[in-house]
Amino acid sequence: MAASIARATSSALTSRTSAPTHAASRGVRAASRGVHAMRLRDIILAHALSRGDGDANADDARPSRASSSGSSASSSTTGATIPADLDRATQAEMEALYPRAKEAYYDGAPLIDDVYFDALEAKLMFLNSDAVKKYPRCSVRGKAVYSDCVTDEAQMRALQTSYAVILAVGAAFIFFDFGDDVRALLSLIFSLPDGPRLRIPIMGLIGIGLASRGVEKLRSVKSGETLAMTGECPACHEQVYSFLSVRGAQGKSRTECHCCARKIVFETQFEKRESSPWKVVGKGRIYLVSERSDYESS
């Protein structure tokens, strides 16, 4: 009996002491759930804020790119106009753009790409512009000394004048020689006194040959079949020129300098252009032909 009372008393005491322990454990579990919930909520909130910040940063970045592009466009428009089509651009526009494009390239902020710059430089060289004029130089890789050559407008006009003079001389021979024969023929038909004697028009025949040759050469010059190129001699820097036949996109002529007698080669690229009086323009290089004395020590 006493033993049963003792067990009942101990079980009651155990239940009383275990009740707060279970309650405390439940409180700990609830608190941990609350902490996890708060952490999850904080993570979701932080993720949302990060997305919002990212969007905000992206929105902030877009105006900056737009402003930078706008500033570059404004700088290009205020500094130099970039023509969309070089074929329609004037020489003044291209000459204004060329030095600014070079400066921008050396500054590390190019205005145009390499393909556009090469096309711009080629157009200015075809126009014989002073903006792209370069002096004789050498290539270490190719071991060649060369200079630039452009269309020689003065020689083309002189050539055209020479052919026109030949045509005029031939026409004069035809007029005067055949004129005497025509007058002699008329005097025979109408029995006119003191008329010139009929003879073989030798000078007139020569005049026909000269006139036909002059017309043929004038037509070849005006149609762009012949083009004069000029540049500095790579050896003595004197002005030299040569006439090249335009039979394709490229031409080559071997000659020698009239000052230093060094052999040189004109290598030219041709471009058809209706605005030119010769219907074609050219650009290229004058190469110095190497000699044995160039490699011998003095």
Short mmCIF file of C-alpha atoms in Angstrom, two decimals:
data_model
loop_
_atom_site.label_atom_id
_atom_site.label_comp_id
_atom_site.label_asym_id
_atom_site.label_seq_id
_atom_site.Cartn_x
_atom_site.Cartn_y
_atom_site.Cartn_z
CA MET A 1 0.00 0.00 0.00
CA ALA A 2 2.75 2.34 0.92
CA ALA A 3 4.57 1.35 -2.29
CA SER A 4 1.55 2.17 -4.45
CA ILE A 5 1.15 5.54 -2.75
CA ALA A 6 4.82 6.28 -3.42
CA ARG A 7 4.49 5.37 -7.14
CA ALA A 8 1.41 7.57 -7.49
CA THR A 9 3.18 10.43 -5.81
CA SER A 10 6.26 10.09 -8.07
CA SER A 11 4.14 9.87 -11.23
CA ALA A 12 2.25 13.00 -10.23
CA LEU A 13 5.47 14.83 -9.59
CA THR A 14 6.87 13.61 -12.93
CA SER A 15 3.79 14.75 -14.81
CA ARG A 16 3.98 18.16 -13.17
CA THR A 17 7.64 18.58 -14.01
CA SER A 18 7.29 17.21 -17.56
CA ALA A 19 4.41 19.49 -18.44
CA PRO A 20 6.52 22.66 -18.30
CA THR A 21 9.26 20.83 -20.21
CA HIS A 22 6.89 19.91 -23.07
CA ALA A 23 5.49 23.40 -23.07
CA ALA A 24 8.99 24.81 -23.28
CA SER A 25 9.89 22.49 -26.16
CA ARG A 26 6.74 23.49 -27.99
CA GLY A 27 7.66 27.12 -27.45
CA VAL A 28 11.14 26.52 -28.80
CA ARG A 29 9.74 24.79 -31.87
CA ALA A 30 7.27 27.62 -32.44
CA ALA A 31 10.01 30.17 -32.03
CA SER A 32 12.21 28.31 -34.50
CA ARG A 33 9.32 28.19 -36.97
CA GLY A 34 8.89 31.91 -36.53
CA VAL A 35 12.57 32.50 -37.09
CA HIS A 36 12.49 30.34 -40.24
CA ALA A 37 9.42 32.17 -41.46
CA MET A 38 11.11 35.52 -40.82
CA ARG A 39 14.22 34.35 -42.61
CA LEU A 40 12.19 33.11 -45.57
CA ARG A 41 10.29 36.38 -45.65
CA ASP A 42 13.55 38.32 -45.50
CA ILE A 43 15.01 36.22 -48.33
CA ILE A 44 11.95 36.77 -50.52
CA LEU A 45 11.97 40.47 -49.70
CA ALA A 46 15.67 40.75 -50.42
CA HIS A 47 15.24 38.92 -53.73
CA ALA A 48 12.40 41.22 -54.68
CA LEU A 49 14.45 44.24 -53.72
CA SER A 50 17.42 42.97 -55.68
CA ARG A 51 15.24 42.53 -58.75
CA GLY A 52 13.86 45.96 -58.25
CA ASP A 53 17.33 47.39 -57.84
CA GLY A 54 18.48 45.53 -60.93
CA ASP A 55 15.61 46.92 -62.94
CA ALA A 56 16.28 50.31 -61.53
CA ASN A 57 19.94 50.01 -62.37
CA ALA A 58 19.03 48.83 -65.83
CA ASP A 59 16.71 51.77 -66.22
CA ASP A 60 19.43 54.04 -64.98
CA ALA A 61 21.88 52.46 -67.41
CA ARG A 62 19.63 52.88 -70.42
CA PRO A 63 19.53 56.68 -70.23
CA SER A 64 23.29 56.71 -69.76
CA ARG A 65 23.78 54.68 -72.97
CA ALA A 66 21.30 56.84 -74.75
CA SER A 67 22.97 59.95 -73.49
CA SER A 68 26.35 58.62 -74.51
CA SER A 69 25.08 57.74 -77.96
CA GLY A 70 23.39 61.08 -78.16
CA SER A 71 26.55 62.84 -77.11
CA SER A 72 28.58 60.92 -79.69
CA ALA A 73 26.05 61.74 -82.37
CA SER A 74 26.00 65.37 -81.36
CA SER A 75 29.78 65.48 -81.31
CA SER A 76 29.92 63.93 -84.73
CA THR A 77 27.34 66.31 -86.07
CA THR A 78 28.93 69.35 -84.51
CA GLY A 79 32.49 68.26 -85.33
CA ALA A 80 32.21 66.69 -88.79
CA THR A 81 29.33 65.39 -90.86
CA ILE A 82 29.58 61.70 -91.72
CA PRO A 83 28.00 61.17 -95.15
CA ALA A 84 26.01 57.98 -95.50
CA ASP A 85 26.99 57.64 -99.17
CA LEU A 86 30.49 58.71 -100.18
CA ASP A 87 29.55 58.73 -103.86
CA ARG A 88 27.17 61.61 -103.19
CA ALA A 89 29.41 63.46 -100.74
CA THR A 90 31.20 66.59 -101.86
CA GLN A 91 34.96 66.93 -101.76
CA ALA A 92 34.71 69.61 -99.07
CA GLU A 93 32.70 67.29 -96.79
CA MET A 94 35.17 64.44 -97.21
CA GLU A 95 38.17 66.72 -96.65
CA ALA A 96 36.58 68.02 -93.44
CA LEU A 97 35.85 64.50 -92.18
CA TYR A 98 39.22 62.93 -93.01
CA PRO A 99 41.48 64.80 -90.49
CA ARG A 100 38.87 64.56 -87.73
CA ALA A 101 38.55 60.82 -88.30
CA LYS A 102 42.33 60.44 -88.04
CA GLU A 103 42.48 62.48 -84.82
CA ALA A 104 39.61 60.52 -83.28
CA TYR A 105 41.30 57.24 -84.20
CA TYR A 106 44.57 58.26 -82.56
CA ASP A 107 42.65 59.45 -79.49
CA GLY A 108 41.10 56.01 -79.07
CA ALA A 109 37.52 57.00 -79.98
CA PRO A 110 37.14 56.38 -83.73
CA LEU A 111 34.27 58.07 -85.53
CA ILE A 112 34.14 55.57 -88.40
CA ASP A 113 35.24 52.00 -89.00
CA ASP A 114 38.28 50.90 -90.99
CA VAL A 115 36.35 50.02 -94.14
CA TYR A 116 34.71 53.44 -94.27
CA PHE A 117 38.04 55.18 -93.61
CA ASP A 118 39.79 53.28 -96.41
CA ALA A 119 36.98 54.15 -98.81
CA LEU A 120 37.14 57.80 -97.74
CA GLU A 121 40.90 57.93 -98.26
CA ALA A 122 40.58 56.26 -101.67
CA LYS A 123 37.93 58.75 -102.79
CA LEU A 124 40.12 61.69 -101.77
CA MET A 125 43.10 60.18 -103.56
CA PHE A 126 41.01 59.75 -106.71
CA LEU A 127 40.09 63.45 -106.41
CA ASN A 128 43.79 64.38 -106.04
CA SER A 129 43.11 66.04 -102.70
CA ASP A 130 45.95 67.59 -100.70
CA ALA A 131 44.40 66.18 -97.50
CA VAL A 132 45.70 62.68 -98.29
CA LYS A 133 48.99 63.67 -99.89
CA LYS A 134 51.90 61.52 -98.71
CA TYR A 135 55.58 61.74 -99.45
CA PRO A 136 57.96 58.99 -100.67
CA ARG A 137 58.48 56.30 -98.07
CA CYS A 138 59.72 52.74 -97.74
CA SER A 139 58.19 49.44 -96.71
CA VAL A 140 60.29 47.33 -94.35
CA ARG A 141 58.18 44.24 -94.98
CA GLY A 142 58.16 44.51 -98.77
CA LYS A 143 61.63 46.08 -98.97
CA ALA A 144 60.31 48.60 -101.48
CA VAL A 145 60.61 52.36 -101.86
CA TYR A 146 57.50 53.98 -103.27
CA SER A 147 55.41 57.13 -103.50
CA ASP A 148 51.79 57.88 -104.35
CA CYS A 149 50.53 58.80 -107.80
CA VAL A 150 47.31 60.54 -108.80
CA THR A 151 45.61 61.70 -111.98
CA ASP A 152 47.63 64.38 -113.79
CA GLU A 153 45.00 66.88 -114.88
CA ALA A 154 47.56 69.20 -116.50
CA GLN A 155 49.01 66.44 -118.68
CA MET A 156 45.54 65.30 -119.68
CA ARG A 157 44.64 68.82 -120.80
CA ALA A 158 47.96 69.12 -122.63
CA LEU A 159 47.34 65.78 -124.34
CA GLN A 160 43.86 66.84 -125.35
CA THR A 161 45.22 70.13 -126.72
CA SER A 162 47.90 68.30 -128.72
CA TYR A 163 45.34 66.04 -130.37
CA ALA A 164 43.13 69.04 -131.11
CA VAL A 165 46.08 70.77 -132.82
CA ILE A 166 46.72 67.67 -134.94
CA LEU A 167 43.06 67.66 -135.94
CA ALA A 168 43.20 71.36 -136.83
CA VAL A 169 46.35 70.93 -138.95
CA GLY A 170 44.81 68.01 -140.81
CA ALA A 171 41.62 69.97 -141.42
CA ALA A 172 43.68 72.91 -142.76
CA PHE A 173 45.55 70.64 -145.19
CA ILE A 174 42.26 69.20 -146.38
CA PHE A 175 40.66 72.61 -146.82
CA PHE A 176 43.47 74.29 -148.72
CA ASP A 177 44.58 71.35 -150.87
CA PHE A 178 41.17 70.06 -151.77
CA GLY A 179 40.00 73.65 -152.16
CA ASP A 180 42.44 74.19 -155.04
CA ASP A 181 41.27 70.98 -156.68
CA VAL A 182 37.64 71.98 -156.25
CA ARG A 183 38.32 75.37 -157.85
CA ALA A 184 40.25 73.70 -160.71
CA LEU A 185 37.37 71.29 -161.26
CA LEU A 186 34.84 74.12 -161.29
CA SER A 187 36.97 76.11 -163.76
CA LEU A 188 37.04 73.12 -166.11
CA ILE A 189 33.30 72.58 -165.86
CA PHE A 190 32.33 76.21 -166.37
CA SER A 191 35.34 77.08 -168.62
CA LEU A 192 36.52 79.80 -166.28
CA PRO A 193 39.73 81.61 -167.29
CA ASP A 194 42.84 81.69 -165.09
CA GLY A 195 41.67 78.75 -162.99
CA PRO A 196 44.09 76.54 -161.04
CA ARG A 197 45.31 73.36 -162.64
CA LEU A 198 43.92 70.03 -161.51
CA ARG A 199 46.49 67.92 -159.61
CA ILE A 200 46.74 65.07 -157.12
CA PRO A 201 45.85 66.41 -153.62
CA ILE A 202 48.86 64.99 -151.78
CA MET A 203 48.65 67.47 -148.90
CA GLY A 204 44.94 66.88 -148.66
CA LEU A 205 45.45 63.14 -148.31
CA ILE A 206 48.00 63.77 -145.57
CA GLY A 207 45.48 66.07 -143.93
CA ILE A 208 42.86 63.33 -143.98
CA GLY A 209 45.24 61.01 -142.15
CA LEU A 210 46.12 63.68 -139.56
CA ALA A 211 42.50 64.67 -139.00
CA SER A 212 41.30 61.09 -138.60
CA ARG A 213 44.13 60.37 -136.18
CA GLY A 214 43.36 63.49 -134.16
CA VAL A 215 39.66 62.59 -133.94
CA GLU A 216 40.50 59.04 -132.85
CA LYS A 217 42.86 60.20 -130.11
CA LEU A 218 40.47 62.87 -128.86
CA ARG A 219 37.74 60.28 -128.63
CA SER A 220 40.02 57.93 -126.67
CA VAL A 221 40.94 60.71 -124.22
CA LYS A 222 37.36 61.79 -123.65
CA SER A 223 36.12 58.22 -123.25
CA GLY A 224 38.76 57.40 -120.63
CA GLU A 225 40.92 54.98 -122.62
CA THR A 226 44.12 56.85 -121.69
CA LEU A 227 45.00 58.44 -118.37
CA ALA A 228 48.04 60.41 -117.24
CA MET A 229 49.37 59.73 -113.74
CA THR A 230 51.84 61.83 -111.78
CA GLY A 231 53.74 61.68 -108.51
CA GLU A 232 57.13 62.14 -106.92
CA CYS A 233 60.08 60.01 -107.92
CA PRO A 234 60.92 57.74 -104.97
CA ALA A 235 64.64 58.33 -105.58
CA CYS A 236 65.04 62.08 -106.21
CA HIS A 237 61.58 63.41 -105.24
CA GLU A 238 61.14 65.16 -108.59
CA GLN A 239 57.73 65.22 -110.26
CA VAL A 240 57.32 62.43 -112.82
CA TYR A 241 54.39 61.34 -114.97
CA SER A 242 53.35 58.55 -117.27
CA PHE A 243 50.47 57.74 -119.63
CA LEU A 244 48.64 54.48 -119.00
CA SER A 245 46.10 52.63 -121.10
CA VAL A 246 42.87 52.01 -119.21
CA ARG A 247 41.92 48.44 -120.11
CA GLY A 248 40.57 47.27 -116.79
CA ALA A 249 40.55 48.10 -113.12
CA GLN A 250 44.36 48.20 -112.90
CA GLY A 251 47.26 49.33 -115.05
CA LYS A 252 51.04 49.24 -114.99
CA SER A 253 53.65 51.31 -116.80
CA ARG A 254 57.43 51.01 -116.62
CA THR A 255 59.47 54.14 -117.30
CA GLU A 256 62.39 56.09 -115.88
CA CYS A 257 62.82 59.39 -114.09
CA HIS A 258 63.86 62.25 -116.36
CA CYS A 259 66.07 63.68 -113.60
CA CYS A 260 67.92 60.80 -111.92
CA ALA A 261 67.36 58.23 -114.71
CA ARG A 262 66.25 55.61 -112.16
CA LYS A 263 63.76 53.03 -113.43
CA ILE A 264 60.32 53.34 -111.87
CA VAL A 265 57.02 51.49 -112.21
CA PHE A 266 53.55 53.07 -112.08
CA GLU A 267 50.96 50.71 -110.60
CA THR A 268 47.53 52.32 -110.80
CA GLN A 269 43.94 51.49 -109.89
CA PHE A 270 41.24 53.01 -112.09
CA GLU A 271 37.70 54.01 -111.21
CA LYS A 272 35.00 55.05 -113.66
CA ARG A 273 33.51 58.43 -112.80
CA GLU A 274 31.09 60.33 -115.02
CA SER A 275 31.80 63.65 -113.29
CA SER A 276 35.42 63.56 -114.46
CA PRO A 277 36.16 65.16 -117.86
CA TRP A 278 38.07 61.99 -118.76
CA LYS A 279 35.33 59.62 -117.46
CA VAL A 280 37.91 57.87 -115.30
CA VAL A 281 40.17 58.70 -112.35
CA GLY A 282 43.12 56.85 -110.93
CA LYS A 283 45.28 56.39 -107.85
CA GLY A 284 48.24 54.18 -107.13
CA ARG A 285 51.92 54.04 -106.34
CA ILE A 286 55.25 54.63 -108.02
CA TYR A 287 57.75 51.91 -107.12
CA LEU A 288 61.49 52.31 -107.42
CA VAL A 289 63.10 49.44 -109.32
CA SER A 290 65.90 48.02 -107.20
CA GLU A 291 69.42 47.94 -108.57
CA ARG A 292 72.51 46.08 -107.48
CA SER A 293 74.13 49.32 -106.36
CA ASP A 294 71.35 49.79 -103.80
CA TYR A 295 72.65 46.81 -101.82
CA GLU A 296 76.36 47.46 -102.21
CA SER A 297 78.16 49.25 -99.41
CA SER A 298 79.79 52.48 -100.48
#
